[in-house]
Coordinates of C-alpha atoms in Angstrom, one line a residue:
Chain A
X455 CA 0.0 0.0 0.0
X456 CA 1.8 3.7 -0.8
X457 CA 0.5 6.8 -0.1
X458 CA 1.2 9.6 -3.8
X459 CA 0.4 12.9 -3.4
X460 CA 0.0 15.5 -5.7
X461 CA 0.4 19.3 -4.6
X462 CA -3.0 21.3 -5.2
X463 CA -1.4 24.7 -4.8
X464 CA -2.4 25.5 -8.2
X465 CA -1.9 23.7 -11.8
X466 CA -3.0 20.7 -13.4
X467 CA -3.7 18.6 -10.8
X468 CA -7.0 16.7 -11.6
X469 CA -4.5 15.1 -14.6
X470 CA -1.5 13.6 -12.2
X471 CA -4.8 12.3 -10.1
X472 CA -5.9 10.2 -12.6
X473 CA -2.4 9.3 -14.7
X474 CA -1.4 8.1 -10.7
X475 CA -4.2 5.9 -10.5
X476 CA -3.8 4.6 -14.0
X477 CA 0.4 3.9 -13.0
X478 CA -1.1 2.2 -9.9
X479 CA -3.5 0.2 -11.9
X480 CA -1.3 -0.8 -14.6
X481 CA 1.5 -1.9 -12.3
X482 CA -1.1 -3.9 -10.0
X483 CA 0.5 -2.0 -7.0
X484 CA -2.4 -0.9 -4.1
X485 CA -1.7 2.2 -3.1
X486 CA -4.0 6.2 -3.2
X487 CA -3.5 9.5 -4.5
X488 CA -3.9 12.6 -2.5
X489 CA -4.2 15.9 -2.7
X490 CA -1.5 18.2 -0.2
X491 CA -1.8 21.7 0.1
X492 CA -0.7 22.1 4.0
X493 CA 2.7 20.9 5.9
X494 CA 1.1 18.4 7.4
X495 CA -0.5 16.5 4.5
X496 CA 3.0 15.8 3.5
X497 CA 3.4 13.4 6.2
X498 CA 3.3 9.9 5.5
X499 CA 3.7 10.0 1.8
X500 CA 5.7 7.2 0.0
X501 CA 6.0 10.0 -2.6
X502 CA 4.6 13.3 -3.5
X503 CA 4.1 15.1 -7.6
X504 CA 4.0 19.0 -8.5
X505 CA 2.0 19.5 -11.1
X506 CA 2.6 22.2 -14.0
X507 CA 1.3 25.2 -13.8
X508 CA 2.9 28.9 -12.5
X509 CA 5.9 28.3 -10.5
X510 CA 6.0 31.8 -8.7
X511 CA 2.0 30.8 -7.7
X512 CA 2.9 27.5 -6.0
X513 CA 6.0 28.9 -4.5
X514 CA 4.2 31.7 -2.7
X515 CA 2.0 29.5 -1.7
X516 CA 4.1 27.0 -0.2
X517 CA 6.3 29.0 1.2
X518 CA 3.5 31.0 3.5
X519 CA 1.8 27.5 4.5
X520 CA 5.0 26.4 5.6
X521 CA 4.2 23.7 3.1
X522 CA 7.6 24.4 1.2
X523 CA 10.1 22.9 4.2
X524 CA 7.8 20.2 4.9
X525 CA 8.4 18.8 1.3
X526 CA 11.9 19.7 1.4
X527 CA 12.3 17.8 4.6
X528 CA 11.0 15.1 2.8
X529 CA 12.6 14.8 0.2
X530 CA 15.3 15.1 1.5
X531 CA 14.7 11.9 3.5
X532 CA 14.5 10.4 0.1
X533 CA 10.7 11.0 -0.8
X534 CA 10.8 10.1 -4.8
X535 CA 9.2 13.5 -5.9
X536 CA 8.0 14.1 -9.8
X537 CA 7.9 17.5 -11.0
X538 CA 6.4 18.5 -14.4
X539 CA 7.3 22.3 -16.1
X540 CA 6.1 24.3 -13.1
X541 CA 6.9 21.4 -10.7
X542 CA 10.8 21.1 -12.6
X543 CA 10.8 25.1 -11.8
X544 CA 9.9 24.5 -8.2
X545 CA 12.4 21.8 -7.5
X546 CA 15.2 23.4 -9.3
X547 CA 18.5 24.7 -7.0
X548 CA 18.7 27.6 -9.8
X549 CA 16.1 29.5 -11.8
X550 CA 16.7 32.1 -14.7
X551 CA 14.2 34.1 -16.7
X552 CA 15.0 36.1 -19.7
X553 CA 12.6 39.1 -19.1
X554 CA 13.5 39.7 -15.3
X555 CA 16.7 37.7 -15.0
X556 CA 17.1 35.6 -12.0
X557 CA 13.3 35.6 -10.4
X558 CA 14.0 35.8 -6.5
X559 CA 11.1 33.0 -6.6
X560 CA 10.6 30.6 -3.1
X561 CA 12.5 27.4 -4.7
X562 CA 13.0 23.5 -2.8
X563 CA 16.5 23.7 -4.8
X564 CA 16.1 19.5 -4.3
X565 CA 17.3 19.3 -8.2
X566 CA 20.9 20.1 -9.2
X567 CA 19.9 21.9 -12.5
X568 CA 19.7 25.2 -14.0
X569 CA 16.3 26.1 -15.8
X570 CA 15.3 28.8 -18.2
X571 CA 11.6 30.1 -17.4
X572 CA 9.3 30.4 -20.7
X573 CA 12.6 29.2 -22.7
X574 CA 10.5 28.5 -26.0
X575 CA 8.7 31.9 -26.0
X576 CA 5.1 32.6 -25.1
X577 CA 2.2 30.2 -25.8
X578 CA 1.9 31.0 -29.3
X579 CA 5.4 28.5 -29.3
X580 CA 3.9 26.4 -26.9
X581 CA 4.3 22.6 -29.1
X582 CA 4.0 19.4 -29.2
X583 CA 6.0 17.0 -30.5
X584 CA 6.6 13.0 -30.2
X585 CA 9.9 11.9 -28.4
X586 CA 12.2 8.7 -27.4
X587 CA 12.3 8.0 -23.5
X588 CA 14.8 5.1 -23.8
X589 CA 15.4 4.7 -20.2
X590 CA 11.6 4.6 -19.5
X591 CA 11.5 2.2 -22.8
X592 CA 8.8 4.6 -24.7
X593 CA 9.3 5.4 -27.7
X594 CA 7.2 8.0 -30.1
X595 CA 6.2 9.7 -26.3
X596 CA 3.7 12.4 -27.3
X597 CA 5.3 15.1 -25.4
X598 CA 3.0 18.7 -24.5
X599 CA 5.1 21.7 -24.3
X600 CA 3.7 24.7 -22.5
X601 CA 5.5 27.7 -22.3
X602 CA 7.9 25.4 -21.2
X603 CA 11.0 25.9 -19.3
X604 CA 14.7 24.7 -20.4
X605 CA 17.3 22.6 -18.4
X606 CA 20.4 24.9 -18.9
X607 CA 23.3 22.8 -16.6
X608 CA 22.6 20.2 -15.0
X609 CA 24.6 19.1 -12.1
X610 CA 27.3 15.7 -11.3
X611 CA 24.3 13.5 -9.9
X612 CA 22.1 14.5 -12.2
X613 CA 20.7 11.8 -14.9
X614 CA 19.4 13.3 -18.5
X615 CA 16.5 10.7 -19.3
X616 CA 15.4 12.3 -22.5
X617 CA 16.6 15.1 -24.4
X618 CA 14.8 17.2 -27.4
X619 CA 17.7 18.9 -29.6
X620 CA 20.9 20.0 -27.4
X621 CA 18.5 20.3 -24.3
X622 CA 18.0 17.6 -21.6
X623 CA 13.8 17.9 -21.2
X624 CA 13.2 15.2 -18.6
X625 CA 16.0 14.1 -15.9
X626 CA 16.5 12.3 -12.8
X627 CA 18.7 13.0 -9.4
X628 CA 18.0 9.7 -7.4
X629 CA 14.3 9.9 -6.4
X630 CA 13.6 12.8 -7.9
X631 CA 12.5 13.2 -11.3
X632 CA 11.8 16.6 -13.6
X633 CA 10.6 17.2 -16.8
X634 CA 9.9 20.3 -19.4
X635 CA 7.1 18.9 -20.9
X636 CA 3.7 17.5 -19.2
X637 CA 3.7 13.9 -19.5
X638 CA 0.4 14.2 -17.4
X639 CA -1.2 15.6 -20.6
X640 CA 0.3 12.9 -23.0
X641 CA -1.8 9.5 -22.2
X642 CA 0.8 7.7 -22.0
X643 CA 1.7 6.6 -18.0
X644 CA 5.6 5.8 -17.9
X645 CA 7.3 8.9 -15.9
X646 CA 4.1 7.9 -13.3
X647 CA 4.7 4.3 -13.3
X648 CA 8.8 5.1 -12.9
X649 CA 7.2 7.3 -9.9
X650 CA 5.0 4.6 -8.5
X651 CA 7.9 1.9 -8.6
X652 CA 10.2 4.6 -6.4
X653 CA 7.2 4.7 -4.1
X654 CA 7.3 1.4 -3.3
X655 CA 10.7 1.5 -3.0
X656 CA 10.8 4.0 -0.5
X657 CA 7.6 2.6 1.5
X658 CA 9.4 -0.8 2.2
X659 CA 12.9 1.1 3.7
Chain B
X59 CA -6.3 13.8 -19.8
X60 CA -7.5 16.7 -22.0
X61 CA -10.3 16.3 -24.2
X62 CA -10.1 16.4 -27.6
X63 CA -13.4 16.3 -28.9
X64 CA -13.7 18.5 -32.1
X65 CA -10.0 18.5 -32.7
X66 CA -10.6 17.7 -36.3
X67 CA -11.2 20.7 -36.6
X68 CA -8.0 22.4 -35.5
X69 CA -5.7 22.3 -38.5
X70 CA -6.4 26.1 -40.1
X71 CA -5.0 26.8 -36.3
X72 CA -2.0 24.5 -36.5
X73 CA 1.4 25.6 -37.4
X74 CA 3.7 22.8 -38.5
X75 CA 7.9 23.1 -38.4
X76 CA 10.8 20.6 -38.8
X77 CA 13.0 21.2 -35.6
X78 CA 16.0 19.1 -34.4
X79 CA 14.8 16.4 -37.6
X80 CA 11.3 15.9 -35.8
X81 CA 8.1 17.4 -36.7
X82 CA 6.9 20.3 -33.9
X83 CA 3.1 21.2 -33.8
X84 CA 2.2 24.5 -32.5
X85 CA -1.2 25.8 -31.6
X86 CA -2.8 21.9 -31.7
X87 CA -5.6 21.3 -29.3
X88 CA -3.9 19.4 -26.8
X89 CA -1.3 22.4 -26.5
X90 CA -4.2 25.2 -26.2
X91 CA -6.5 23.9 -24.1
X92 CA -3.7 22.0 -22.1
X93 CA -2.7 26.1 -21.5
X94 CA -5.7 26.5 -19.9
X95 CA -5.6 23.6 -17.8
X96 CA -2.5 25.1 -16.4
X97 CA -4.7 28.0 -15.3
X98 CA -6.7 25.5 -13.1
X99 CA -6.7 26.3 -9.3
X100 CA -5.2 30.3 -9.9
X101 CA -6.7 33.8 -10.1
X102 CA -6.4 35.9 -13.4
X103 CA -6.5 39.2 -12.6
X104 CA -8.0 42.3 -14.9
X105 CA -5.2 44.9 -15.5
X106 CA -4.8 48.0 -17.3
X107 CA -1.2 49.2 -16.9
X108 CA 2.4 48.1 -15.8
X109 CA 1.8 48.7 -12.2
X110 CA -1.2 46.9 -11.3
X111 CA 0.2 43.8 -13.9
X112 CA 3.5 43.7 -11.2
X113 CA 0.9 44.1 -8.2
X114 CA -1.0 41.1 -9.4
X115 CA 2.0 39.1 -10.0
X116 CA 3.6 39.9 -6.5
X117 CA 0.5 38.9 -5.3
X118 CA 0.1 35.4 -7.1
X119 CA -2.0 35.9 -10.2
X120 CA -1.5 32.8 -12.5
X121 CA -2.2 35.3 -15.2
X122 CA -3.4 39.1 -16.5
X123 CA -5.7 40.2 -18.1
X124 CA -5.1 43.7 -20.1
X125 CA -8.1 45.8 -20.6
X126 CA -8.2 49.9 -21.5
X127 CA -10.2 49.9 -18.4
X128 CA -11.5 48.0 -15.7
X129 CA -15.4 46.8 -16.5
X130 CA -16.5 48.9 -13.6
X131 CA -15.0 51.8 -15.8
X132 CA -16.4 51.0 -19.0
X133 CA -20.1 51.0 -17.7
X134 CA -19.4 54.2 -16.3
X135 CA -17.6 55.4 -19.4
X136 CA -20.2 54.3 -22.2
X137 CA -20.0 54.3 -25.7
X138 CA -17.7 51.7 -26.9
X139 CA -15.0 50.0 -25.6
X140 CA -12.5 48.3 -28.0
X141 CA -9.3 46.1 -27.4
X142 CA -6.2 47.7 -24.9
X143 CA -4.3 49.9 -26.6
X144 CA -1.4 47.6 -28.4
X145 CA 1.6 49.9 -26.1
X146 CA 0.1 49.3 -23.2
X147 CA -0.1 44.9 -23.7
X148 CA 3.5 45.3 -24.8
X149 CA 5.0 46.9 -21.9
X150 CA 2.8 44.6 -19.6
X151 CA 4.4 41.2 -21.6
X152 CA 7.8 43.2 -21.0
X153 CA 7.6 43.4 -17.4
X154 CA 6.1 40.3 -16.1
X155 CA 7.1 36.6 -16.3
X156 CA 3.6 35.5 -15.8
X157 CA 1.0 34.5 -19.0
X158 CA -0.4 37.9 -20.4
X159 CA -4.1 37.5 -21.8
X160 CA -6.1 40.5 -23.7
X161 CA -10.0 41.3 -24.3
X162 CA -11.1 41.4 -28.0
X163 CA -14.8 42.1 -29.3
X164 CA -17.4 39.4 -30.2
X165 CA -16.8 38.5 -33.6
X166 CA -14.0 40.9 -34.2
X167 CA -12.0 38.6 -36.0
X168 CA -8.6 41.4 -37.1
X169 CA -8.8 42.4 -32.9
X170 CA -7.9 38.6 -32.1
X171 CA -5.7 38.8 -35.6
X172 CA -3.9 42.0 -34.0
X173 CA -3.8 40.3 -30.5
X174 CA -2.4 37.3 -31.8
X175 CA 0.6 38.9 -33.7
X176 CA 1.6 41.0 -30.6
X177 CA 1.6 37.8 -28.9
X178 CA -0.7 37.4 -26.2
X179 CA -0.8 34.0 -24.7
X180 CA -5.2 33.8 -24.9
X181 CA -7.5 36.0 -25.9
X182 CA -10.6 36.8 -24.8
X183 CA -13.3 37.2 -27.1
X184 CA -15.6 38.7 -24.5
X185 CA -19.2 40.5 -23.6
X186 CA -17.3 43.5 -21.5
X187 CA -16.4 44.9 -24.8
X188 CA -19.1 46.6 -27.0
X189 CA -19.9 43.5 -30.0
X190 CA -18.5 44.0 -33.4
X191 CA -20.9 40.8 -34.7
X192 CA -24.2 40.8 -33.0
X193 CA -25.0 37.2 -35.1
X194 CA -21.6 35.4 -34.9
X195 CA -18.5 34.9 -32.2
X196 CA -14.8 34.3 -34.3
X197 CA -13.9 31.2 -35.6
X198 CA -11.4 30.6 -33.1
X199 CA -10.2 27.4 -34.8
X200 CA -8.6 29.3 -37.4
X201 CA -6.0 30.8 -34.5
X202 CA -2.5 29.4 -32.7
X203 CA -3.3 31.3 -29.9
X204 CA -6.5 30.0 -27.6
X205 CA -9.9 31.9 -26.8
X206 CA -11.5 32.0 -23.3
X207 CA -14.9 32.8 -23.8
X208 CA -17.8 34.0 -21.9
X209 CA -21.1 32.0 -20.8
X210 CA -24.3 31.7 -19.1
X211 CA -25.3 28.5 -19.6
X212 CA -24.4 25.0 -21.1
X213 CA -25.9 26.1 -24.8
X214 CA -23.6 29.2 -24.8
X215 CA -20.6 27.3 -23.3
X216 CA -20.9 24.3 -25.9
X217 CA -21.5 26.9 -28.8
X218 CA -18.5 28.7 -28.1
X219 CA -16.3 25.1 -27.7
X220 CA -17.9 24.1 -31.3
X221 CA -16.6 27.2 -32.7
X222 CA -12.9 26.8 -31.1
X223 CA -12.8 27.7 -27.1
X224 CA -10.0 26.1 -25.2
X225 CA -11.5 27.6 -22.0
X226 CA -14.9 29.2 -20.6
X227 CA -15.6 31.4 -17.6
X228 CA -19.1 32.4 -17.0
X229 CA -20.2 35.7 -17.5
X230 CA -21.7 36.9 -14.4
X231 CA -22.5 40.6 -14.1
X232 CA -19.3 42.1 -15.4
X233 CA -18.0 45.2 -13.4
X234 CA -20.9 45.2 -10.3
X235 CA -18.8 43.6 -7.6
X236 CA -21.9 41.2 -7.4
X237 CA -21.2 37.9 -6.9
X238 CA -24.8 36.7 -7.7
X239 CA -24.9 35.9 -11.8
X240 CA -21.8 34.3 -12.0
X241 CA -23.7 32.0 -9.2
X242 CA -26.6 31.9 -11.0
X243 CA -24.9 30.8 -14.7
X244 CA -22.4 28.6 -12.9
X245 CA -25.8 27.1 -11.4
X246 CA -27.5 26.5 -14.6
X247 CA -24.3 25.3 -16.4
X248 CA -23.9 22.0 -13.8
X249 CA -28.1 21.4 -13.6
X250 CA -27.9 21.5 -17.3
X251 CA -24.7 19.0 -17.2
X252 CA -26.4 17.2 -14.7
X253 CA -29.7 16.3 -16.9
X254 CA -27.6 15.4 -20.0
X255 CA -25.6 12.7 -17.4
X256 CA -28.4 11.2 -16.5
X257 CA -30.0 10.6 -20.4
X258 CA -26.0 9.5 -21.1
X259 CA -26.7 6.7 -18.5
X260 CA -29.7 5.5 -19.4
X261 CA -28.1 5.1 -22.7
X262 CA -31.4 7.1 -24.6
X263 CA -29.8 8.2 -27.4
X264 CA -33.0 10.0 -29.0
X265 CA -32.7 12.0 -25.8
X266 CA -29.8 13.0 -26.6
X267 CA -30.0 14.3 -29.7
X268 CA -32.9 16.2 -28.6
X269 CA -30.7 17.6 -25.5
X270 CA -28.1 18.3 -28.5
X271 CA -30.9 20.3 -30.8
X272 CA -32.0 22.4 -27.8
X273 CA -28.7 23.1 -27.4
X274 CA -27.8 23.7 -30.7
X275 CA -24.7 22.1 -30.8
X276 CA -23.5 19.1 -32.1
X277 CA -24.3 15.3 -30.9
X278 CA -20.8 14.4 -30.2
X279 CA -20.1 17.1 -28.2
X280 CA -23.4 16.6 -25.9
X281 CA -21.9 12.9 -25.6
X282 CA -18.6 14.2 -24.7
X283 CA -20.0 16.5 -21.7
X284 CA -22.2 13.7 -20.6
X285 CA -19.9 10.9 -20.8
X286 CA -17.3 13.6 -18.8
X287 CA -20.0 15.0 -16.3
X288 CA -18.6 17.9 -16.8
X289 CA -17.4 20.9 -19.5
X290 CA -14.8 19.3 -22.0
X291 CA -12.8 22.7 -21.6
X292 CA -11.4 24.1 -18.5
X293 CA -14.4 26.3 -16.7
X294 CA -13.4 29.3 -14.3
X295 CA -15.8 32.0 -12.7
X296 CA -16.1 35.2 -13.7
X297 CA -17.8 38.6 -13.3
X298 CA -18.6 39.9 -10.1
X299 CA -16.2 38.7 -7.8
X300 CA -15.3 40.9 -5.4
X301 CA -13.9 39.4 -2.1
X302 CA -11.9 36.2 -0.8
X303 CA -15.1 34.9 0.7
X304 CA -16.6 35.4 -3.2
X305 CA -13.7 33.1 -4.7
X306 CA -14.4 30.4 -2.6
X307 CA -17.7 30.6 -3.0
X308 CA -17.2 30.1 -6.9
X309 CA -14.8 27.4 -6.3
X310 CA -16.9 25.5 -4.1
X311 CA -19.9 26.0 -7.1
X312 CA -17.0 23.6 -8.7
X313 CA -15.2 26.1 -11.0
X314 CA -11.6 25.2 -12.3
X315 CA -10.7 29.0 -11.2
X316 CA -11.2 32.7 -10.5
X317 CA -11.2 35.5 -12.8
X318 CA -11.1 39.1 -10.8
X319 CA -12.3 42.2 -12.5
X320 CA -12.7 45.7 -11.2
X321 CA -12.9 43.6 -7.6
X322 CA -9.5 44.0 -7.4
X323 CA -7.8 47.1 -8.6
X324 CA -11.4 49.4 -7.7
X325 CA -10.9 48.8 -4.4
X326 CA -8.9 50.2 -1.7
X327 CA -6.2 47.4 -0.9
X328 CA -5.2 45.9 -4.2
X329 CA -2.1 44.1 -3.3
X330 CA -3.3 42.8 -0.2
X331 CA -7.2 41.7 -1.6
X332 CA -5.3 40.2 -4.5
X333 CA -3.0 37.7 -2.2
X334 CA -6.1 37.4 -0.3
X335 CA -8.3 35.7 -3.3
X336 CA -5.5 33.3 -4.3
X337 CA -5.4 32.4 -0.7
X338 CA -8.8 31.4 -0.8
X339 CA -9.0 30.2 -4.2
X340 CA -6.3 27.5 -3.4
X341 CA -7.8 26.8 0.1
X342 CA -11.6 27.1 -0.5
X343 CA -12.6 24.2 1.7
X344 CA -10.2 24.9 4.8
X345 CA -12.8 27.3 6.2
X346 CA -9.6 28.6 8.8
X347 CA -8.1 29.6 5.4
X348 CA -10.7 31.5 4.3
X349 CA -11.0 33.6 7.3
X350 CA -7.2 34.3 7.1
X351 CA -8.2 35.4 3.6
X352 CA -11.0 37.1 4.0
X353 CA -9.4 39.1 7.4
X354 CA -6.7 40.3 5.0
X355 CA -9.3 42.7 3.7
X356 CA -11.6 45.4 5.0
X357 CA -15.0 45.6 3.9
X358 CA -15.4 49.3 3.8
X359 CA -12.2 49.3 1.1
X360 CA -14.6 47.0 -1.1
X361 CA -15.7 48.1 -4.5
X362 CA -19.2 49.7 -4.1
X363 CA -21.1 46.7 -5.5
X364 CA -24.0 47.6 -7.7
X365 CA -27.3 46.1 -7.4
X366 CA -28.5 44.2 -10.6
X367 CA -32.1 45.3 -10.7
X368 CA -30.9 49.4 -11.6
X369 CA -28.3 48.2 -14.0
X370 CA -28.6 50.1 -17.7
X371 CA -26.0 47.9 -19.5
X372 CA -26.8 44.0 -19.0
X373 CA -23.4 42.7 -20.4
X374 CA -24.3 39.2 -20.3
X375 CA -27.0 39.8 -22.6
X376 CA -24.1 40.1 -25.5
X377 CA -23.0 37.5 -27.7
X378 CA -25.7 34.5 -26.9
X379 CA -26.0 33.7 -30.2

C-alpha cells in the first residue's frame, strides 16, 4: 500500500490524479492518490508530484503554508518526488528568466539543474512533439510543451533521461524526477509508473 | 487527460515546423486547451497598466488580463469600448514573467488577428467589450493562440467550444462587484450537465440528440459533456467577484478558477485583496483559510457593488447567439 500525493497549490492537478491511478492500476500496485496543500498532508507520503502550472504561484503559496520545508524535509529523507514544467521550476536549485533575469522565486532547490523560465517563447510557441524516452522504454512519447522551461546545466548526480535537440527535457537525481514537458497531458503513463515503482521502493525502507 | 473532442477541426489553427529532424506542432488542441488547464486552481486578474500587472503578479495571479479599463470603468464610461491599446499589452508582456491575456470584441476577427501577432498567450473574445458581430463569435479554430470565452449556460458554453474555445468562464455581471450571476450561470451550467448525465446513463440516445438540438450544438459534443460529467474545456468563474469569501464561493460551485475584475484594482487594498483571493481560491474548503483570507481585507475598502435590478447595460446579454 503507498501513499502519492500530488500538490494542489495550483496547476493541473486533476491530470497527475488520474495518470497516478492509472500507473497504480497498470502496475497492480495498491496504493492512493492525495491531494496536499498544507505541511502536514506531506506526512506519511511514500511520494509526493508537483504538477505544472505557475511556479511563482505554487511557491508563494508554499512558502506562506509552511508547506515548502515540509516537502523539502522530505525529500530530503529520500521521498521520490516528480515534478512536471512548473513542478521542474519549483524543484530546481537555480532558476533564470530572460525578461527579469534571476526571479527571486521561493525554490526547494532538491534538483541540481539550472532552468530557463518560458525558454521557447510565449504560448503561441507552446508545441508538441513526439519523443524517445529510452530509459523509461517509450518510444514515439507524445510530449505537450507549454510555455515550457529549459534545463540549462545540470549538475554531477544528475541523470538526462530524454533530451529534445541539445536540451535535456526530462532528468533524474536519485528519487527525484523533472521534466519540461507534461507527460500528465500525453496519455501515455511511464514517468508515473517510474514514480510509482520509487514509491514502493521507498515505502518498504 | 485533456479532451479532444472537435479536434478535427484544428488544422487552419496548426502551425507545422521541422526542428531538431522531428516534426513540432504549434497551436494543436492538446497544447491550447492544455494552456488553460495550467490556469486550473489560480486567479487571473484584470489589468490595465504596468503597475497593477507587477501588483498582481507579487500577489500570485497565475495570469493578467489587459483591458483599456476595468469593466467597472467601462459601464461608467459608455460608448464603446475596443481592445487595450497595443503599447500598453506590450510593456505589460515586458515586465512580467507571468502568461499575459487581452479582451477582443465578439466577432471581431482582425482584434484577435492584432492580439495574436503582438503575442498574447489567450484571448478573450468577451461581452465586457461593446460586440463587433451581433449574429456570430470568431472562428477561433482558425488561431494558434487560444480563446476564453464568456457564458451563461451549457448552450452558450458548448457553442463557443464548437466554434474553437480552449477555456470558458461564465459571464456573471461584469464590473458590479456582485457575486450573484456568475452564481446563477455557474448554477445553470452543472443542472444543465447534470440532466444530460443522467439521459447519457440510461443510454437514450433519441434523448440525446434532442438535448443536442436544444442546445444547438453538435451530438458528439453533448456525448462528450455527458460521458465527462462535466465541461470538456477548463471552466473558471467570472464577473462579479469581489472578495476572498466570493472566490471560494465560486470554487466551491466547482469552477476550475477565479477571474477578478474591477474587484481588485477598484478597491482600496489591491495588493493585499489580490494575495487574499489566491489564498482562498487554493484553500476554499479549509474554512480557517478562508478567514485568514477574507481578514486580509476590510469591507469598507470594497468596491461599491451595484445592485443588478438598476443596471442600464446587461453585459451578459451580449453575444448569446
Amino acid at each position: 500500500m503507498v501513499r502519492i500525493g500530488v500538490t494542489t497549490f495550483q496547476g493541473d492537478v486533476e491530470e497527475h490524479l488520474a495518470a497516478t491511478r492509472e500507473a497504480l492500476r497498470r502496475l497492480g500496485v495498491p496504493g492512493e492518490v492525495v491531494t496536499v496543500k498544507l505541511p502536514e498532508e506531506v506526512e506519511g507520503l511514500d511520494a509526493l508530484i508537483i504538477p505544472g502550472g505557475e511556479s511563482t504561484v505554487m511557491g508563494r503559496l508554499a512558502q506562506r503554508t509552511g508547506a515548502l520545508d515540509a516537502i523539502r524535509r522530505r525529500v530530503l529523507e529520500g521521498m521520490p518526488v516528480l515534478g512536471t514544467c512548473a513542478g521542474l521550476i519549483f524543484l530546481a536549485k537555480r532558476v533564470y528568466d530572460r525578461v527579469v533575469g534571476e526571479t527571486g522565486q521561493p525554490l526547494l532547490g532538491v534538483l541540481d539543474v539550472l532552468v530557463e523560465r518560458n525558454a521557447y517563447g510565449r504560448q503561441r510557441e507552446s508545441f508538441e512533439v513526439e519523443l524517445d524516452i529510452p530509459a523509461l522504454g517509450a518510444r514515439g512519447f507524445r510530449a505537450v510543451f507549454i510555455r515550457a522551461p529549459s534545463i540549462l546545466e545540470v549538475g554531477e548526480g544528475v541523470e538526462v533521461l530524454a533530451s529534445y535537440g541539445n536540451r535535456p527535457v526530462a532528468v533524474r537525481q536519485e528519487a527525484v524526477y523533472g521534466t519540461t514537458f507534461h507527460p500528465e497531458l500525453s496519455g501515455s503513463t511511464a514517468f508515473h509508473e517510474a514514480l510509482v515503482r520509487e514509491a514502493v521502493r521507498f515505502s518498504r525502507r | 487527460m485533456i479532451s479532444l473532442v472537435l479536434s478535427d477541426r484544428e488544422r487552419p489553427g496548426v502551425r507545422e515546423l521541422e526542428s531538431y529532424g522531428r516534426l513540432v506542432r504549434r497551436g494543436t488542441t492538446a497544447v491550447k486547451r492544455g494552456f488553460a488547464h495550467m490556469l486550473k486552481h489560480g486567479v487571473v486578474m484584470d489589468v490595465t497598466n504596468v503597475e497593477q500587472a507587477q501588483i498582481a503578479e507579487e500577489a500570485g495571479a497565475v495570469a493578467v488580463m489587459v483591458l483599456d479599463k476595468l469593466p467597472y470603468d467601462v459601464r461608467k464610461a459608455g460608448g464603446v469600448a475596443r481592445t487595450a491599446s497595443i503599447k500598453a499589452i506590450e510593456e505589460i508582456m515586458d515586465h512580467v514573467t507571468i502568461p499575459v491575456m487581452a479582451k477582443c470584441r465578439i466577432g471581431h476577427t482582425w482584434e484577435a488577428r492584432v492580439l495574436e501577432e503582438v503575442g498574447v498567450d489567450m484571448i478573450d473574445e468577451s461581452e465586457v467589450l461593446t460586440p463587433a458581430d451581433e449574429e456570430r463569435h470568431i472562428w477561433k479554430w482558425d488561431f494558434t493562440t487560444p480563446f476564453v470565452c464568456g457564458a451563461r449556460d451549457l448552450g452558450e458554453a458548448l457553442r463557443r467550444i464548437e466554434e474553437g474555445a480552449s477555456m470558458i468562464r461564465t459571464k456573471g455581471e461584469p464590473g458590479t462587484g456582485n457575486v450573484a450571476e456568475a452564481v446563477r450561470h455557474m448554477r445553470i451550467v452543472k443542472a444543465e450537465i447534470r440532466r444530460i448525465r443522467a439521459i447519457y446513463e440510461e443510454g437514450d440516445e433519441q434523448e440525446l440528440i434532442k438535448a443536442a438540438r436544444e442546445l444547438r450544438v453538435s451530438y458528439e459534443l453533448v456525448v462528450e459533456t455527458a460521458r465527462l460529467g462535466r465541461l470538456p474545456v477548463v471552466n473558471f468563474a467570472a464577473g462579479g467577484i469581489a472578495t476572498p469569501a466570493d472566490a471560494a464561493l465560486m470554487m466551491s460551485l466547482g469552477c476550475d478558477g477565479i477571474f477578478v475584475g474591477s474587484g481588485i484594482f477598484k478597491s482600496a487594498d489591491p495588493l493585499e485583496r489580490a494575495q487574499a483571493i489566491v489564498l482562498a481560491t487554493t484553500y476554499w474548503d479549509r474554512p480557517e483559510k478562508v478567514l485568514e483570507a477574507q481578514r486580509m481585507v476590510s469591507e469598507a475598502k470594497s468596491m461599491t457593488g451595484m445592485d443588478l435590478k438598476t443596471l442600464e447595460l446587461r453585459m451578459q446579454e451580449r453575444g448569446t447567439g
